[in-house]
PDB file of C-alpha atoms in Angstrom:
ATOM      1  CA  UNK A   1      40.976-126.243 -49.083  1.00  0.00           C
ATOM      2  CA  UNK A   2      39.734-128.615 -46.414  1.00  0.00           C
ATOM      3  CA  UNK A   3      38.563-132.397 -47.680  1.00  0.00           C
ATOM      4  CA  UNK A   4      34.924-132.688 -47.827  1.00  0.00           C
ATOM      5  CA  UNK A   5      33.059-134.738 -45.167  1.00  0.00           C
ATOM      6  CA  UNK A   6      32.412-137.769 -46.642  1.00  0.00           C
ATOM      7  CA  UNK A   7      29.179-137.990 -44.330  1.00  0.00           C
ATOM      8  CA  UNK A   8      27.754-134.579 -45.136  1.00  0.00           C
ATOM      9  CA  UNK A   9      29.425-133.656 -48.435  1.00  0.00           C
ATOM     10  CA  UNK A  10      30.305-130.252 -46.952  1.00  0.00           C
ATOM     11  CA  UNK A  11      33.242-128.583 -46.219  1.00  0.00           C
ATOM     12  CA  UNK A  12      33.379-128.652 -41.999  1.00  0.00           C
ATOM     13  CA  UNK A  13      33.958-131.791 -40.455  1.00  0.00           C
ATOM     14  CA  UNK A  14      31.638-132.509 -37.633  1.00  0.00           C
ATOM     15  CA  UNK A  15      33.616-133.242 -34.152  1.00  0.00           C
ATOM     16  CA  UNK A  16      32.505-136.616 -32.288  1.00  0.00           C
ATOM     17  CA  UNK A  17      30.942-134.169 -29.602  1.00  0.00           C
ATOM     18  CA  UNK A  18      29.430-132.110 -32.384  1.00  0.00           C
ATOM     19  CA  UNK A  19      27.818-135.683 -33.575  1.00  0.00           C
ATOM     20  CA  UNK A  20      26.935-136.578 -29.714  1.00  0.00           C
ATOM     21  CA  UNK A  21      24.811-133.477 -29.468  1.00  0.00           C
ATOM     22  CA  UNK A  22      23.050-133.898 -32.597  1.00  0.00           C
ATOM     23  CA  UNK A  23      22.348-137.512 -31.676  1.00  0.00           C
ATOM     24  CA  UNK A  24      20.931-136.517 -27.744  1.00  0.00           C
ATOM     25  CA  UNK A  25      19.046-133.529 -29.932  1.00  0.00           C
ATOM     26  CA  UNK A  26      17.427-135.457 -32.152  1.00  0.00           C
ATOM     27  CA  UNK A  27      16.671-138.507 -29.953  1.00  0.00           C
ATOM     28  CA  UNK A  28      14.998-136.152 -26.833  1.00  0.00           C
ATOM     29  CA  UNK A  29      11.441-135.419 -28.792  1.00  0.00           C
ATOM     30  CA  UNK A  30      11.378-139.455 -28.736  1.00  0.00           C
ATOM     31  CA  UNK A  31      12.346-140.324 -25.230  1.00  0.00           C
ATOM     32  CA  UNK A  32       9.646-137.711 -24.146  1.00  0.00           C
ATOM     33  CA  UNK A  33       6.919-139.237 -26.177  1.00  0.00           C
ATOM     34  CA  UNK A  34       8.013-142.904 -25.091  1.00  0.00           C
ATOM     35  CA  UNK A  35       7.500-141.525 -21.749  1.00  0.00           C
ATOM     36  CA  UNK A  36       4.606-140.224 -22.136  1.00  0.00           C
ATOM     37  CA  UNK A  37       2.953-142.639 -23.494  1.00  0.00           C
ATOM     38  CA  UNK A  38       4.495-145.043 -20.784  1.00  0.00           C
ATOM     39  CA  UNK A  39       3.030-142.664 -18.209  1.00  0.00           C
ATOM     40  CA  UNK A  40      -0.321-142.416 -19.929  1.00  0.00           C
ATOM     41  CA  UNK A  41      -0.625-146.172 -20.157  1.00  0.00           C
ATOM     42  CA  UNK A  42      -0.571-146.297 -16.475  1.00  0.00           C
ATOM     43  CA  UNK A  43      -2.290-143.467 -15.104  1.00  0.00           C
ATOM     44  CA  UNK A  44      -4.577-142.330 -18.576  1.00  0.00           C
ATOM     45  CA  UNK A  45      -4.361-139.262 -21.034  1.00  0.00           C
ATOM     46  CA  UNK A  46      -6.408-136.908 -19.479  1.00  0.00           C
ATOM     47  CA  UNK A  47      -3.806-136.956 -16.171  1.00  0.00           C
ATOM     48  CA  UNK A  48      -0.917-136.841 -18.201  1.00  0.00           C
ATOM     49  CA  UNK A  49      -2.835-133.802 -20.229  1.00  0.00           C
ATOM     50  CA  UNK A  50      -3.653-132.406 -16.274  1.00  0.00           C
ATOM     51  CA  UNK A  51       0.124-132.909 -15.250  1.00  0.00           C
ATOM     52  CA  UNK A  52       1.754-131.521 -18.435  1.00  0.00           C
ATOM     53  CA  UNK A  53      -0.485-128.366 -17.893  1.00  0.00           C
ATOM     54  CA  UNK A  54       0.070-128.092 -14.348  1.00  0.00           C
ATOM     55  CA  UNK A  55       3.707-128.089 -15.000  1.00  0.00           C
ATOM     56  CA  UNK A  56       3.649-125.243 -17.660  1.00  0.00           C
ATOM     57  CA  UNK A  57       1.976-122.863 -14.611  1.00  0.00           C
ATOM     58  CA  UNK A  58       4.144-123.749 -12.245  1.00  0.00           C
ATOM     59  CA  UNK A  59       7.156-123.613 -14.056  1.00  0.00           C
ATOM     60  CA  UNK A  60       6.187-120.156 -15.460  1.00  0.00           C
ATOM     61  CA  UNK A  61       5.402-118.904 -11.640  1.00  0.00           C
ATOM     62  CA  UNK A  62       8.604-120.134 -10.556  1.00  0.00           C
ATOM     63  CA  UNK A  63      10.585-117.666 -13.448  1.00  0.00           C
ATOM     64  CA  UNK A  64       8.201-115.041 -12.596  1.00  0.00           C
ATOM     65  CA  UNK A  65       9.030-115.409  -8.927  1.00  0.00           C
ATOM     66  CA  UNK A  66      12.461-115.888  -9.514  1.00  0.00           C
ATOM     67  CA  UNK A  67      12.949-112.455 -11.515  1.00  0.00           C
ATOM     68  CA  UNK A  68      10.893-110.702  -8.427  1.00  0.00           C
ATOM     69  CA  UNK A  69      12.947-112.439  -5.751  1.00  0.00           C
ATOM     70  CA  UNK A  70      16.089-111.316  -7.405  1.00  0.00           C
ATOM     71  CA  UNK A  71      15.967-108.396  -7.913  1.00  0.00           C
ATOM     72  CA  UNK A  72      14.642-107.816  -3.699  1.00  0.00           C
ATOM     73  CA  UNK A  73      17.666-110.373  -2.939  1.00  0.00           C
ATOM     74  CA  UNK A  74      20.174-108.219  -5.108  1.00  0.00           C
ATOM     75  CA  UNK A  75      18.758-104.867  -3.770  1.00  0.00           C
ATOM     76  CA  UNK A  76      19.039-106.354   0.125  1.00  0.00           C
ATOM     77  CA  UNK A  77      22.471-107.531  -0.553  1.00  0.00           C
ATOM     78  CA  UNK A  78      23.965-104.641  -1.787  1.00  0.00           C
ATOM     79  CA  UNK A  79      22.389-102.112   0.855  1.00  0.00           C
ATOM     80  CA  UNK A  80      24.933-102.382   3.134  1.00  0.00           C
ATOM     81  CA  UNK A  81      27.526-101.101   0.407  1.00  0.00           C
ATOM     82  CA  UNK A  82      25.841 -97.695  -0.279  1.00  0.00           C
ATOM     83  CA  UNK A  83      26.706 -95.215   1.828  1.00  0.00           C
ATOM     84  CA  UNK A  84      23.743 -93.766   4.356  1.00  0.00           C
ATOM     85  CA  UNK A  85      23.094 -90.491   2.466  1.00  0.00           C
ATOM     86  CA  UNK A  86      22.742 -92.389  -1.306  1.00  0.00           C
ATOM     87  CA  UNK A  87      24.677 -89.522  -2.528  1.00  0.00           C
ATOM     88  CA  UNK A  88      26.905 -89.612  -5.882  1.00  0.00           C
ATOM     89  CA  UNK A  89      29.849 -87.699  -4.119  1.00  0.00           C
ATOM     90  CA  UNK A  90      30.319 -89.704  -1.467  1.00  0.00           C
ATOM     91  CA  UNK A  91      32.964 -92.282  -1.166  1.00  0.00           C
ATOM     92  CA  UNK A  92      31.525 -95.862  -2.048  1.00  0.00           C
ATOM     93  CA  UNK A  93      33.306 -98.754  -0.302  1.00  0.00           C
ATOM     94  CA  UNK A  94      34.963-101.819  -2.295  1.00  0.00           C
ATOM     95  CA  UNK A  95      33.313-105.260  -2.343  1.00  0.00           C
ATOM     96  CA  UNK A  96      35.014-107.248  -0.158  1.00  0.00           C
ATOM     97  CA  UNK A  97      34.855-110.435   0.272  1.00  0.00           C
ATOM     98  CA  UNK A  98      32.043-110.633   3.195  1.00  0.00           C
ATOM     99  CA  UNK A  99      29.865-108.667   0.639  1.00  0.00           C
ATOM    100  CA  UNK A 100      30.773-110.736  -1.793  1.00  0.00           C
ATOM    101  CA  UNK A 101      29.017-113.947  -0.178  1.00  0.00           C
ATOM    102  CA  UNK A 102      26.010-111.837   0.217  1.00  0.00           C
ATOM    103  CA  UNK A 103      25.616-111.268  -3.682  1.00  0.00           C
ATOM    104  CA  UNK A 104      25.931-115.450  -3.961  1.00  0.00           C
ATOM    105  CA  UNK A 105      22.380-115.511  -2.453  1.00  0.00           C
ATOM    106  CA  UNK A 106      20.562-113.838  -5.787  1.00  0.00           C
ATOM    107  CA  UNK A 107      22.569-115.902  -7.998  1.00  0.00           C
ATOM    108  CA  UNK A 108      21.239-119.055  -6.285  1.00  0.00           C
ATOM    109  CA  UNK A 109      17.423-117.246  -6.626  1.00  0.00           C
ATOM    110  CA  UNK A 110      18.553-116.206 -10.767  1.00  0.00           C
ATOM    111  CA  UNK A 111      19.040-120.519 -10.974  1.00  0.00           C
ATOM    112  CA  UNK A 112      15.517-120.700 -10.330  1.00  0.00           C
ATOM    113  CA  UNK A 113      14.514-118.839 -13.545  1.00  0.00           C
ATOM    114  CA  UNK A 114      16.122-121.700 -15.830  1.00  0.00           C
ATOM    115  CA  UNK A 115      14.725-124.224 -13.207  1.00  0.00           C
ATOM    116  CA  UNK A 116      11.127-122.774 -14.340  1.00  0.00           C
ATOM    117  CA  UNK A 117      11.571-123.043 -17.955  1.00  0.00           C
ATOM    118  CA  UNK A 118      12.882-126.937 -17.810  1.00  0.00           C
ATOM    119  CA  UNK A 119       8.911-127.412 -15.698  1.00  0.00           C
ATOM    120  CA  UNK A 120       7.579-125.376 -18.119  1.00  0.00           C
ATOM    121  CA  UNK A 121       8.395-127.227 -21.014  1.00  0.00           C
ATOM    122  CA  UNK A 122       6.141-129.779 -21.903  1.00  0.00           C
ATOM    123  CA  UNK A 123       7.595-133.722 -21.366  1.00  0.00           C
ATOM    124  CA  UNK A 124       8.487-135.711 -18.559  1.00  0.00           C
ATOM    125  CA  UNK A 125      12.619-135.619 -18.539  1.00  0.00           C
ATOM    126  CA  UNK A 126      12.945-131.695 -18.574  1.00  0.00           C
ATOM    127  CA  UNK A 127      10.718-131.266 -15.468  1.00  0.00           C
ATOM    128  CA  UNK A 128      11.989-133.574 -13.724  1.00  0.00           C
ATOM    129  CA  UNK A 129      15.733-131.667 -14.654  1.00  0.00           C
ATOM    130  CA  UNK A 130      14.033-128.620 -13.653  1.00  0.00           C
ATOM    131  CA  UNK A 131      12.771-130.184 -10.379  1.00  0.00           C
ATOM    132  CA  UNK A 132      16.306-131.162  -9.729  1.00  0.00           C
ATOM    133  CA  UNK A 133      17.674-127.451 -10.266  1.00  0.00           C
ATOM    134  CA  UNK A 134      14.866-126.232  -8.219  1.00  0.00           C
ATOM    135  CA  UNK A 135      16.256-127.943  -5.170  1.00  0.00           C
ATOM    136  CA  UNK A 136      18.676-125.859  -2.957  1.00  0.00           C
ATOM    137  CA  UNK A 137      21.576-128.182  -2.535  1.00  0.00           C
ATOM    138  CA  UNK A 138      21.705-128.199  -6.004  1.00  0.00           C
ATOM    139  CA  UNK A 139      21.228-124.272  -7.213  1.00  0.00           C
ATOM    140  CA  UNK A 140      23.742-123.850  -4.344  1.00  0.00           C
ATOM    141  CA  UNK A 141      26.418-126.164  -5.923  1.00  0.00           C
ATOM    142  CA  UNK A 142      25.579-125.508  -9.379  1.00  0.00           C
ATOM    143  CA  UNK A 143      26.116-121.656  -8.501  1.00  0.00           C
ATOM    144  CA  UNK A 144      29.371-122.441  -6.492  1.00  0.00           C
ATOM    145  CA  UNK A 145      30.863-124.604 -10.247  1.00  0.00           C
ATOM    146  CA  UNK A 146      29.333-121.627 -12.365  1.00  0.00           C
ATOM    147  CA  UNK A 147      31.854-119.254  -9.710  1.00  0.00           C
ATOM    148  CA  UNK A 148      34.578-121.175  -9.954  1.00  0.00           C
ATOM    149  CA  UNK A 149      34.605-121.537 -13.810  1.00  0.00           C
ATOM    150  CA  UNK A 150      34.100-117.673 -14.165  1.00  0.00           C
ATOM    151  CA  UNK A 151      36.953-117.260 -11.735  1.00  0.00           C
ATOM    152  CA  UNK A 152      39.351-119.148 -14.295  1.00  0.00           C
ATOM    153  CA  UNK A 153      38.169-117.769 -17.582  1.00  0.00           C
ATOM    154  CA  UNK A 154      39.406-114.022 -15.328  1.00  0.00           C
ATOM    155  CA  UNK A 155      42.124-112.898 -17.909  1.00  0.00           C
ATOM    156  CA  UNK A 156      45.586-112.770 -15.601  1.00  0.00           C
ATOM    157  CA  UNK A 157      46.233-109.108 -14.170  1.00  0.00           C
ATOM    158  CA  UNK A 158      45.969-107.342 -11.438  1.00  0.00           C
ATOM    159  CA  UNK A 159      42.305-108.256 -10.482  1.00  0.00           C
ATOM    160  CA  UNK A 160      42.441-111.984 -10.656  1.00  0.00           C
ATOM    161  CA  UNK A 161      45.122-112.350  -7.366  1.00  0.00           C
ATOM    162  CA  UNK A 162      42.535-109.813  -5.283  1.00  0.00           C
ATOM    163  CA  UNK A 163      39.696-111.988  -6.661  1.00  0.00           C
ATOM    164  CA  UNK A 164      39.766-115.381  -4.755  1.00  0.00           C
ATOM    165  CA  UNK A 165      40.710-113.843  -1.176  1.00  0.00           C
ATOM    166  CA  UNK A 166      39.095-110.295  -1.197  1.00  0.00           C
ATOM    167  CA  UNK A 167      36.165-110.581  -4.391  1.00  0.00           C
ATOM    168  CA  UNK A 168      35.831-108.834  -7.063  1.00  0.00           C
ATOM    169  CA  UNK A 169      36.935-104.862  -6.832  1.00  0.00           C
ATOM    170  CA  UNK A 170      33.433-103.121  -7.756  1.00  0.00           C
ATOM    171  CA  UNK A 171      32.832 -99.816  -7.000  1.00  0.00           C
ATOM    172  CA  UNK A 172      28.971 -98.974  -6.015  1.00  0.00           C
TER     173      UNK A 172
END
């Protein structure tokens, strides 16, 4: 048997980062209001009401965009890779790395979707975090880490050395 927690009398201990995240969860509901009520001090209620409603429609036009615009971006992308009939029998070509870059373009578009929801929600820190993953430098490096990570958790076989220098080996 494991000792009990001497903080929570149960039987899992709670990890300092386990304790960090409970702390930032907790303590975000009171940074928004502070800030709201900071921003409504300076500018009034009724703005702040105007602005935290303005936000929720854009943010949910910027997911609904988003799933549109990646779906066309994913669809352009890949029509070079079918073959000119569309036909099941034919021979479908490899993604190589050239197409690969091509496919980077609606996972950059797909960043805007989680963009939308941080504007959506109501409070001043989370649209601002979803203005900042709205910008392009930023989808474009966020996308490039998000790559990089998936290209590490690859389990070791025959794939992962054709990976890096050729991309992935999908069949369309």
């Amino acid at each position: 048997h494991r000792p009990l927690d001497r903080d929570s009398g149960t039987g899992c201990a709670m990890t300092v980062r386990g304790r960090w995240g409970c702390a930032l969860l907790l303590a975000y509901p009171l940074v928004e209001i502070i800030l709201a009520v900071a921003v409504a001090r300076v500018i009034g209620w009724w703005w702040v009401l105007v602005i935290v409603i303005g936000c929720i429609v854009l943010g949910l036009g910027l997911v609904r965009y988003s799933l549109g615009a990646t779906g066309q971006s994913l669809r352009s992308s890949l029509a070079p890779l079918r073959d000119e009939r569309g036909g099941r029998d034919a021979q479908r070509p490899a993604i190589t790395s050239a197409a690969h870059r091509h496919v980077a373009a609606p996972a950059q578009t797909l960043l805007i979707v989680p963009a939308g929801l941080l504007i959506a929600i109501p409070g001043f820190v989370t649209t601002l975090m979803g203005a900042a993953l709205w910008m392009p430098p930023v989808r474009r490096r966020t996308a490039q880490r998000w790559e990089d990570a998936a290209r590490r958790a690859m389990p070791p076989g025959p794939g992962r050395a054709a990976w890096p220098e050729e991309g992935p080996d999908v069949r369309l």
